[in-house]
Amino acid sequence: WRNTSVVPYVTGKLAHATGPLIATSDFDHAVPDLIRPWVPGDYHVLGADGFGFSDTRAAARRHYLIDADSVVVKALQALAQQGFNGIPG
């Protein structure tokens, strides 16, 4: 009953992506993790797993490690795991 010849939209869009893919959510990491089966390559998810933190949005994002700096750190960690050292060639 399932047509297995159809390529899922997200798979097609990311088919030629290189390097790690980082998904970030202001909600639980489970939300972007739902598409993991259809994301080709090295996929990492950051999410705000928790509740009860009352402060500014920027402070909350920093607390849950989903701010821009945390995305950069995760991307660099993923690149290092792939063996990328930043030196061309």
mmCIF file of C-alpha atoms in Angstrom:
data_model
loop_
_atom_site.group_PDB
_atom_site.id
_atom_site.type_symbol
_atom_site.label_atom_id
_atom_site.label_comp_id
_atom_site.label_asym_id
_atom_site.label_seq_id
_atom_site.Cartn_x
_atom_site.Cartn_y
_atom_site.Cartn_z
ATOM 1 C CA TRP A 1 0.000 0.000 0.000
ATOM 2 C CA ARG A 2 2.988 2.282 0.330
ATOM 3 C CA ASN A 3 4.719 3.619 -2.774
ATOM 4 C CA THR A 4 8.419 3.127 -1.990
ATOM 5 C CA SER A 5 9.556 4.735 -5.248
ATOM 6 C CA VAL A 6 8.573 8.221 -4.062
ATOM 7 C CA VAL A 7 11.446 10.169 -2.500
ATOM 8 C CA PRO A 8 10.367 12.111 0.602
ATOM 9 C CA TYR A 9 10.533 15.895 0.148
ATOM 10 C CA VAL A 10 13.171 16.480 2.828
ATOM 11 C CA THR A 11 15.332 13.642 1.473
ATOM 12 C CA GLY A 12 15.277 15.139 -2.007
ATOM 13 C CA LYS A 13 16.062 18.650 -0.787
ATOM 14 C CA LEU A 14 19.023 17.480 1.320
ATOM 15 C CA ALA A 15 20.315 14.774 -1.027
ATOM 16 C CA HIS A 16 23.319 16.808 -2.164
ATOM 17 C CA ALA A 17 24.055 18.559 1.133
ATOM 18 C CA THR A 18 27.590 18.160 2.406
ATOM 19 C CA GLY A 19 28.797 18.306 5.967
ATOM 20 C CA PRO A 20 26.705 17.921 9.085
ATOM 21 C CA LEU A 21 23.096 19.075 9.267
ATOM 22 C CA ILE A 22 22.090 20.835 12.487
ATOM 23 C CA ALA A 23 18.417 21.251 13.422
ATOM 24 C CA THR A 24 17.396 23.498 16.314
ATOM 25 C CA SER A 25 14.049 23.860 18.034
ATOM 26 C CA ASP A 26 12.718 26.138 20.783
ATOM 27 C CA PHE A 27 10.702 23.102 21.816
ATOM 28 C CA ASP A 28 11.731 19.585 22.747
ATOM 29 C CA HIS A 29 14.410 18.052 20.531
ATOM 30 C CA ALA A 30 11.875 15.369 19.596
ATOM 31 C CA VAL A 31 10.153 17.769 17.176
ATOM 32 C CA PRO A 32 13.011 18.057 14.625
ATOM 33 C CA ASP A 33 14.040 14.493 15.467
ATOM 34 C CA LEU A 34 10.805 13.262 13.854
ATOM 35 C CA ILE A 35 12.277 13.672 10.354
ATOM 36 C CA ARG A 36 15.538 11.846 11.186
ATOM 37 C CA PRO A 37 14.622 8.714 9.158
ATOM 38 C CA TRP A 38 14.391 10.829 5.999
ATOM 39 C CA VAL A 39 17.410 13.078 6.495
ATOM 40 C CA PRO A 40 20.440 11.751 4.650
ATOM 41 C CA GLY A 41 23.871 12.142 6.164
ATOM 42 C CA ASP A 42 25.073 13.389 9.509
ATOM 43 C CA TYR A 43 22.055 14.883 11.333
ATOM 44 C CA HIS A 44 22.242 16.534 14.753
ATOM 45 C CA VAL A 45 19.353 17.936 16.772
ATOM 46 C CA LEU A 46 19.375 20.607 19.476
ATOM 47 C CA GLY A 47 16.233 21.304 21.484
ATOM 48 C CA ALA A 48 14.993 22.958 24.650
ATOM 49 C CA ASP A 49 14.335 19.856 26.711
ATOM 50 C CA GLY A 50 12.927 21.261 29.913
ATOM 51 C CA PHE A 51 10.416 23.653 31.373
ATOM 52 C CA GLY A 52 10.002 26.240 34.078
ATOM 53 C CA PHE A 53 12.816 28.560 33.017
ATOM 54 C CA SER A 54 11.540 32.122 33.255
ATOM 55 C CA ASP A 55 13.729 34.775 31.660
ATOM 56 C CA THR A 56 14.178 36.462 28.288
ATOM 57 C CA ARG A 57 14.110 34.373 25.129
ATOM 58 C CA ALA A 58 17.812 34.984 24.587
ATOM 59 C CA ALA A 59 18.627 33.822 28.112
ATOM 60 C CA ALA A 60 16.416 30.757 27.715
ATOM 61 C CA ARG A 61 18.062 29.823 24.426
ATOM 62 C CA ARG A 62 21.479 30.155 26.046
ATOM 63 C CA HIS A 63 20.345 28.110 29.064
ATOM 64 C CA TYR A 64 19.078 25.269 26.857
ATOM 65 C CA LEU A 65 22.087 25.519 24.503
ATOM 66 C CA ILE A 66 20.034 26.305 21.421
ATOM 67 C CA ASP A 67 21.420 29.789 20.759
ATOM 68 C CA ALA A 68 23.623 30.676 17.786
ATOM 69 C CA ASP A 69 26.848 30.005 19.697
ATOM 70 C CA SER A 70 25.641 26.523 20.640
ATOM 71 C CA VAL A 71 24.742 25.742 17.020
ATOM 72 C CA VAL A 72 28.256 26.765 15.952
ATOM 73 C CA VAL A 73 29.807 24.570 18.654
ATOM 74 C CA LYS A 74 27.675 21.585 17.585
ATOM 75 C CA ALA A 75 28.598 22.129 13.927
ATOM 76 C CA LEU A 76 32.311 22.297 14.762
ATOM 77 C CA GLN A 77 32.045 19.157 16.905
ATOM 78 C CA ALA A 78 30.289 17.323 14.071
ATOM 79 C CA LEU A 79 32.907 18.457 11.549
ATOM 80 C CA ALA A 80 35.682 17.269 13.877
ATOM 81 C CA GLN A 81 33.950 13.882 14.193
ATOM 82 C CA GLN A 82 33.965 13.671 10.394
ATOM 83 C CA GLY A 83 37.710 14.306 10.395
ATOM 84 C CA PHE A 84 37.584 17.850 9.035
ATOM 85 C CA ASN A 85 40.463 19.894 10.408
ATOM 86 C CA GLY A 86 39.920 23.156 8.516
ATOM 87 C CA ILE A 87 42.986 22.738 6.349
ATOM 88 C CA PRO A 88 42.188 22.604 2.607
ATOM 89 C CA GLY A 89 43.420 19.670 0.603
#
